[in-house]
mmCIF file of C-alpha atoms in Angstrom:
data_model
loop_
_atom_site.group_PDB
_atom_site.id
_atom_site.type_symbol
_atom_site.label_atom_id
_atom_site.label_comp_id
_atom_site.label_asym_id
_atom_site.label_seq_id
_atom_site.Cartn_x
_atom_site.Cartn_y
_atom_site.Cartn_z
ATOM 1 C CA UNK G 1 120.349 122.638 105.343
ATOM 2 C CA UNK G 2 119.303 119.157 106.419
ATOM 3 C CA UNK G 3 117.091 116.549 104.763
ATOM 4 C CA UNK G 4 114.386 114.497 106.448
ATOM 5 C CA UNK G 5 111.549 112.053 105.860
ATOM 6 C CA UNK G 6 108.604 110.969 108.013
ATOM 7 C CA UNK G 7 105.845 108.400 107.663
ATOM 8 C CA UNK G 8 102.503 107.559 109.280
ATOM 9 C CA UNK G 9 100.226 104.700 108.220
ATOM 10 C CA UNK G 10 100.181 100.927 108.255
ATOM 11 C CA UNK G 11 103.537 99.566 109.466
ATOM 12 C CA UNK G 12 106.379 99.817 106.950
ATOM 13 C CA UNK G 13 110.030 98.902 107.200
ATOM 14 C CA UNK G 14 112.185 101.979 107.715
ATOM 15 C CA UNK G 15 114.158 101.063 104.603
ATOM 16 C CA UNK G 16 111.163 102.161 102.483
ATOM 17 C CA UNK G 17 112.254 105.754 103.165
ATOM 18 C CA UNK G 18 115.782 105.467 104.490
ATOM 19 C CA UNK G 19 117.623 103.198 102.079
ATOM 20 C CA UNK G 20 115.541 101.484 99.369
ATOM 21 C CA UNK G 21 114.191 104.282 97.107
ATOM 22 C CA UNK G 22 116.277 105.611 94.225
ATOM 23 C CA UNK G 23 116.571 108.937 96.037
ATOM 24 C CA UNK G 24 116.427 107.596 99.578
ATOM 25 C CA UNK G 25 117.426 109.590 102.630
ATOM 26 C CA UNK G 26 120.843 107.908 102.592
ATOM 27 C CA UNK G 27 121.233 108.959 98.952
ATOM 28 C CA UNK G 28 120.226 112.501 99.890
ATOM 29 C CA UNK G 29 122.883 112.554 102.611
ATOM 30 C CA UNK G 30 125.559 112.835 99.928
ATOM 31 C CA UNK G 31 123.583 113.951 96.872
ATOM 32 C CA UNK G 32 120.622 116.168 97.818
ATOM 33 C CA UNK G 33 119.063 117.856 94.797
ATOM 34 C CA UNK G 34 116.747 120.482 96.318
ATOM 35 C CA UNK G 35 118.913 122.007 99.042
ATOM 36 C CA UNK G 36 121.582 124.693 99.228
ATOM 37 C CA UNK G 37 124.124 122.060 100.196
ATOM 38 C CA UNK G 38 124.176 118.726 98.380
ATOM 39 C CA UNK G 39 126.015 116.986 101.220
ATOM 40 C CA UNK G 40 124.377 116.322 104.586
ATOM 41 C CA UNK G 41 127.156 114.487 106.373
ATOM 42 C CA UNK G 42 127.094 115.864 109.928
ATOM 43 C CA UNK G 43 125.270 112.910 111.440
ATOM 44 C CA UNK G 44 121.861 111.280 111.185
ATOM 45 C CA UNK G 45 119.078 109.891 113.319
ATOM 46 C CA UNK G 46 115.874 107.892 113.284
ATOM 47 C CA UNK G 47 113.005 107.770 115.782
ATOM 48 C CA UNK G 48 110.258 105.177 115.542
ATOM 49 C CA UNK G 49 107.176 104.134 117.492
ATOM 50 C CA UNK G 50 106.328 100.575 118.458
ATOM 51 C CA UNK G 51 104.812 98.952 121.531
ATOM 52 C CA UNK G 52 105.764 101.705 123.993
ATOM 53 C CA UNK G 53 104.538 105.321 124.226
ATOM 54 C CA UNK G 54 108.095 106.646 123.957
ATOM 55 C CA UNK G 55 109.864 106.352 120.613
ATOM 56 C CA UNK G 56 112.963 104.291 120.012
ATOM 57 C CA UNK G 57 115.889 106.265 118.664
ATOM 58 C CA UNK G 58 119.227 105.700 116.956
ATOM 59 C CA UNK G 59 121.625 108.583 116.237
ATOM 60 C CA UNK G 60 125.262 108.970 115.332
ATOM 61 C CA UNK G 61 127.721 111.560 114.089
ATOM 62 C CA UNK G 62 128.848 109.479 111.124
ATOM 63 C CA UNK G 63 127.481 110.422 107.712
ATOM 64 C CA UNK G 64 124.446 108.269 106.968
ATOM 65 C CA UNK G 65 126.149 106.744 103.933
ATOM 66 C CA UNK G 66 129.047 105.414 106.004
ATOM 67 C CA UNK G 67 127.265 103.944 109.036
ATOM 68 C CA UNK G 68 127.483 100.168 108.732
ATOM 69 C CA UNK G 69 124.484 99.583 111.029
ATOM 70 C CA UNK G 70 121.916 101.973 109.562
ATOM 71 C CA UNK G 71 120.939 99.894 106.520
ATOM 72 C CA UNK G 72 120.616 96.768 108.664
ATOM 73 C CA UNK G 73 118.460 98.511 111.258
ATOM 74 C CA UNK G 74 116.258 100.068 108.551
ATOM 75 C CA UNK G 75 115.778 96.642 106.958
ATOM 76 C CA UNK G 76 114.659 95.012 110.216
ATOM 77 C CA UNK G 77 112.565 97.671 112.015
ATOM 78 C CA UNK G 78 108.917 97.974 111.005
ATOM 79 C CA UNK G 79 106.828 100.829 112.363
ATOM 80 C CA UNK G 80 103.549 102.661 111.705
ATOM 81 C CA UNK G 81 105.137 106.035 112.476
ATOM 82 C CA UNK G 82 108.746 107.119 112.170
ATOM 83 C CA UNK G 83 111.007 110.116 111.564
ATOM 84 C CA UNK G 84 114.431 110.050 109.870
ATOM 85 C CA UNK G 85 116.949 112.875 109.445
ATOM 86 C CA UNK G 86 120.355 113.557 107.880
ATOM 87 C CA UNK G 87 122.148 116.654 109.133
ATOM 88 C CA UNK G 88 124.056 119.540 107.598
ATOM 89 C CA UNK G 89 124.985 121.604 110.638
ATOM 90 C CA UNK G 90 124.085 125.300 110.766
ATOM 91 C CA UNK G 91 124.047 125.607 114.572
ATOM 92 C CA UNK G 92 125.912 123.473 117.098
ATOM 93 C CA UNK G 93 128.900 121.212 116.591
ATOM 94 C CA UNK G 94 128.995 117.715 115.148
ATOM 95 C CA UNK G 95 128.127 115.637 118.200
ATOM 96 C CA UNK G 96 125.559 112.950 118.881
ATOM 97 C CA UNK G 97 123.293 115.058 121.096
ATOM 98 C CA UNK G 98 122.991 117.624 118.301
ATOM 99 C CA UNK G 99 121.662 115.021 115.867
ATOM 100 C CA UNK G 100 117.944 114.897 115.162
ATOM 101 C CA UNK G 101 115.347 113.640 115.958
ATOM 102 C CA UNK G 102 115.084 115.025 119.479
ATOM 103 C CA UNK G 103 112.754 113.250 121.904
ATOM 104 C CA UNK G 104 111.011 114.035 125.178
ATOM 105 C CA UNK G 105 108.402 111.699 126.639
ATOM 106 C CA UNK G 106 106.195 110.529 123.758
ATOM 107 C CA UNK G 107 107.275 113.391 121.496
ATOM 108 C CA UNK G 108 109.820 113.315 118.683
ATOM 109 C CA UNK G 109 110.919 116.316 116.608
ATOM 110 C CA UNK G 110 113.224 117.090 113.688
ATOM 111 C CA UNK G 111 113.922 120.327 111.860
ATOM 112 C CA UNK G 112 115.443 121.717 108.696
ATOM 113 C CA UNK G 113 116.237 125.421 108.734
ATOM 114 C CA UNK G 114 117.934 128.109 110.776
ATOM 115 C CA UNK G 115 117.497 130.917 113.280
ATOM 116 C CA UNK G 116 119.592 133.939 112.343
ATOM 117 C CA UNK G 117 121.518 135.453 115.240
ATOM 118 C CA UNK G 118 120.743 132.486 117.458
ATOM 119 C CA UNK G 119 123.754 133.043 119.740
ATOM 120 C CA UNK G 120 122.462 136.532 120.604
ATOM 121 C CA UNK G 121 119.090 135.307 121.833
ATOM 122 C CA UNK G 122 119.791 131.789 123.085
ATOM 123 C CA UNK G 123 120.074 132.787 126.739
ATOM 124 C CA UNK G 124 116.767 134.698 126.684
ATOM 125 C CA UNK G 125 115.029 131.805 125.011
ATOM 126 C CA UNK G 126 116.373 129.278 127.520
ATOM 127 C CA UNK G 127 114.999 131.450 130.333
ATOM 128 C CA UNK G 128 111.482 130.578 129.183
ATOM 129 C CA UNK G 129 112.003 126.879 129.883
ATOM 130 C CA UNK G 130 110.858 125.190 133.053
ATOM 131 C CA UNK G 131 113.556 123.493 135.128
ATOM 132 C CA UNK G 132 112.478 120.114 133.768
ATOM 133 C CA UNK G 133 112.778 121.156 130.133
ATOM 134 C CA UNK G 134 115.947 123.198 130.695
ATOM 135 C CA UNK G 135 117.688 120.179 132.180
ATOM 136 C CA UNK G 136 116.389 118.000 129.347
ATOM 137 C CA UNK G 137 118.455 120.069 126.898
ATOM 138 C CA UNK G 138 121.588 118.086 126.116
ATOM 139 C CA UNK G 139 122.753 119.660 122.852
ATOM 140 C CA UNK G 140 123.478 123.167 121.597
ATOM 141 C CA UNK G 141 121.328 123.543 118.487
ATOM 142 C CA UNK G 142 118.589 126.033 117.724
ATOM 143 C CA UNK G 143 116.461 123.056 116.626
ATOM 144 C CA UNK G 144 116.463 121.347 120.016
ATOM 145 C CA UNK G 145 115.693 124.615 121.778
ATOM 146 C CA UNK G 146 112.768 125.284 119.421
ATOM 147 C CA UNK G 147 111.439 121.826 120.267
ATOM 148 C CA UNK G 148 111.708 122.409 124.018
ATOM 149 C CA UNK G 149 110.124 125.854 123.701
ATOM 150 C CA UNK G 150 107.227 124.299 121.805
ATOM 151 C CA UNK G 151 106.779 121.800 124.629
ATOM 152 C CA UNK G 152 106.826 124.692 127.086
ATOM 153 C CA UNK G 153 104.223 126.552 125.001
ATOM 154 C CA UNK G 154 101.710 123.717 125.261
ATOM 155 C CA UNK G 155 102.580 121.158 122.598
ATOM 156 C CA UNK G 156 100.780 118.379 124.467
ATOM 157 C CA UNK G 157 97.416 120.134 124.052
ATOM 158 C CA UNK G 158 97.922 122.232 120.921
ATOM 159 C CA UNK G 159 100.917 121.034 118.839
ATOM 160 C CA UNK G 160 100.643 123.444 115.908
ATOM 161 C CA UNK G 161 99.712 126.392 118.129
ATOM 162 C CA UNK G 162 102.653 125.679 120.424
ATOM 163 C CA UNK G 163 105.096 125.738 117.502
ATOM 164 C CA UNK G 164 103.484 128.971 116.320
ATOM 165 C CA UNK G 165 104.003 130.567 119.737
ATOM 166 C CA UNK G 166 107.607 129.323 119.959
ATOM 167 C CA UNK G 167 108.524 130.850 116.589
ATOM 168 C CA UNK G 168 106.822 134.111 117.546
ATOM 169 C CA UNK G 169 108.905 134.185 120.731
ATOM 170 C CA UNK G 170 112.125 133.705 118.760
ATOM 171 C CA UNK G 171 111.245 136.547 116.399
ATOM 172 C CA UNK G 172 110.250 138.803 119.311
ATOM 173 C CA UNK G 173 113.590 138.390 121.110
ATOM 174 C CA UNK G 174 115.561 138.741 117.875
ATOM 175 C CA UNK G 175 113.860 142.070 117.179
ATOM 176 C CA UNK G 176 114.540 143.238 120.749
ATOM 177 C CA UNK G 177 118.246 142.439 120.345
ATOM 178 C CA UNK G 178 118.479 144.201 117.011
ATOM 179 C CA UNK G 179 119.243 140.905 115.318
ATOM 180 C CA UNK G 180 117.776 139.817 112.026
ATOM 181 C CA UNK G 181 114.556 138.016 113.056
ATOM 182 C CA UNK G 182 115.013 135.482 110.268
ATOM 183 C CA UNK G 183 113.508 132.067 110.957
ATOM 184 C CA UNK G 184 113.441 129.303 108.366
ATOM 185 C CA UNK G 185 111.559 126.336 109.697
ATOM 186 C CA UNK G 186 110.429 123.116 108.076
ATOM 187 C CA UNK G 187 109.870 120.540 110.796
ATOM 188 C CA UNK G 188 108.087 117.279 111.530
ATOM 189 C CA UNK G 189 106.999 116.145 114.987
ATOM 190 C CA UNK G 190 104.833 113.471 116.556
ATOM 191 C CA UNK G 191 103.314 112.240 119.799
ATOM 192 C CA UNK G 192 103.260 108.661 118.508
ATOM 193 C CA UNK G 193 99.650 109.001 117.342
ATOM 194 C CA UNK G 194 99.507 111.811 114.800
ATOM 195 C CA UNK G 195 102.220 113.197 112.532
ATOM 196 C CA UNK G 196 102.574 116.967 112.256
ATOM 197 C CA UNK G 197 104.666 119.216 110.032
ATOM 198 C CA UNK G 198 105.153 122.940 109.530
ATOM 199 C CA UNK G 199 106.676 124.816 106.598
ATOM 200 C CA UNK G 200 107.353 128.477 107.376
ATOM 201 C CA UNK G 201 109.949 131.219 106.850
ATOM 202 C CA UNK G 202 109.876 134.844 107.887
ATOM 203 C CA UNK G 203 111.477 135.763 104.532
ATOM 204 C CA UNK G 204 109.097 133.566 102.512
ATOM 205 C CA UNK G 205 111.950 131.210 101.594
ATOM 206 C CA UNK G 206 111.304 128.105 103.708
ATOM 207 C CA UNK G 207 113.078 124.785 103.181
ATOM 208 C CA UNK G 208 111.181 122.441 100.921
ATOM 209 C CA UNK G 209 108.448 119.996 101.951
ATOM 210 C CA UNK G 210 106.618 117.390 99.870
ATOM 211 C CA UNK G 211 103.912 114.821 100.618
ATOM 212 C CA UNK G 212 102.775 111.620 98.915
ATOM 213 C CA UNK G 213 100.573 108.641 99.711
ATOM 214 C CA UNK G 214 102.596 105.623 100.785
ATOM 215 C CA UNK G 215 101.697 102.104 101.802
ATOM 216 C CA UNK G 216 98.173 100.700 101.909
ATOM 217 C CA UNK G 217 95.024 102.275 103.329
ATOM 218 C CA UNK G 218 95.808 105.925 103.731
ATOM 219 C CA UNK G 219 99.465 106.091 104.753
ATOM 220 C CA UNK G 220 101.428 109.265 103.964
ATOM 221 C CA UNK G 221 105.055 110.219 103.664
ATOM 222 C CA UNK G 222 106.391 113.748 104.280
ATOM 223 C CA UNK G 223 109.849 114.523 102.884
ATOM 224 C CA UNK G 224 112.298 117.329 102.241
ATOM 225 C CA UNK G 225 112.551 116.143 98.654
ATOM 226 C CA UNK G 226 110.899 113.346 96.636
ATOM 227 C CA UNK G 227 112.232 109.840 97.088
ATOM 228 C CA UNK G 228 111.874 108.944 93.402
ATOM 229 C CA UNK G 229 111.349 110.468 89.954
ATOM 230 C CA UNK G 230 107.569 109.988 89.889
ATOM 231 C CA UNK G 231 106.871 113.722 89.968
ATOM 232 C CA UNK G 232 103.102 113.259 89.728
ATOM 233 C CA UNK G 233 103.064 111.351 93.023
ATOM 234 C CA UNK G 234 104.529 114.186 95.082
ATOM 235 C CA UNK G 235 102.700 117.342 96.138
ATOM 236 C CA UNK G 236 104.688 120.349 97.316
ATOM 237 C CA UNK G 237 103.348 121.745 100.586
ATOM 238 C CA UNK G 238 103.017 125.541 100.221
ATOM 239 C CA UNK G 239 104.997 127.954 102.369
ATOM 240 C CA UNK G 240 103.072 129.045 105.437
ATOM 241 C CA UNK G 241 101.387 125.673 105.947
ATOM 242 C CA UNK G 242 100.784 123.218 108.759
ATOM 243 C CA UNK G 243 100.222 119.537 108.031
ATOM 244 C CA UNK G 244 98.377 116.922 110.069
ATOM 245 C CA UNK G 245 98.406 113.199 109.227
ATOM 246 C CA UNK G 246 95.925 110.983 111.091
ATOM 247 C CA UNK G 247 93.687 108.008 110.362
ATOM 248 C CA UNK G 248 91.567 110.452 108.346
ATOM 249 C CA UNK G 249 94.438 111.154 105.950
ATOM 250 C CA UNK G 250 96.446 114.314 105.329
ATOM 251 C CA UNK G 251 95.081 117.752 106.131
ATOM 252 C CA UNK G 252 96.766 121.111 105.520
ATOM 253 C CA UNK G 253 95.998 124.508 107.016
ATOM 254 C CA UNK G 254 97.510 127.976 107.027
ATOM 255 C CA UNK G 255 100.341 128.614 109.483
ATOM 256 C CA UNK G 256 101.869 131.792 110.886
ATOM 257 C CA UNK G 257 103.514 132.739 114.180
ATOM 258 C CA UNK G 258 100.982 133.659 116.838
ATOM 259 C CA UNK G 259 101.428 136.702 119.112
ATOM 260 C CA UNK G 260 103.395 135.340 122.053
ATOM 261 C CA UNK G 261 101.335 134.275 125.042
ATOM 262 C CA UNK G 262 102.302 131.299 127.156
ATOM 263 C CA UNK G 263 99.764 128.495 126.919
ATOM 264 C CA UNK G 264 97.688 127.774 130.006
#
């Protein structure tokens, strides 16, 4: 399982999540406390929004704790919205294009979880992609394919609904193939304006997700596990939830896979 952190609010330096806290994302890369695997050393990535609609991105296959540039970049880059991820591979080899976050146009996406029997259904899932999105796929992970399927299902107009339809499609094809339709999915994604997250698992055992206010005037941080020991500051997001962070603050709603129907 991977670890990730995301922020939306007034501009902060990336180091406020990535490197400075006592239990920062870099610390979690070799000493995670609320995951099945304590070490997340199969690469890392950050995506941040600035003056352009498309996010900037930096990824590498080195463990986050050993990359000599990551701390420097996190200290210098200031952004109102960013995603950061450290990887423990469950699908796809250790290569740069398998490292999160994934990006397409203004969208960025990162995921913690797994799709059981992914190799049995990958080809059927890829067949649902348009030529543009199929050719945008550069890696081999279930996470990237879930992102592209969500784009195909209408993420631009209905982000949470698109993710719901993509997960339903995965479970449908898994059942057809006689595979275990197990999906564990805790993900964050953004169009550069709003920050979204989903915590879901078909077996009711989703990867963890916490939220806390951060920065001045209504900023929020979403994380796989708290960045410090102030337990009262962190709220666990319940399983089967969708999260939306906007200028109005943080809103949660119920989430479940929708019966598959391609968005208009």
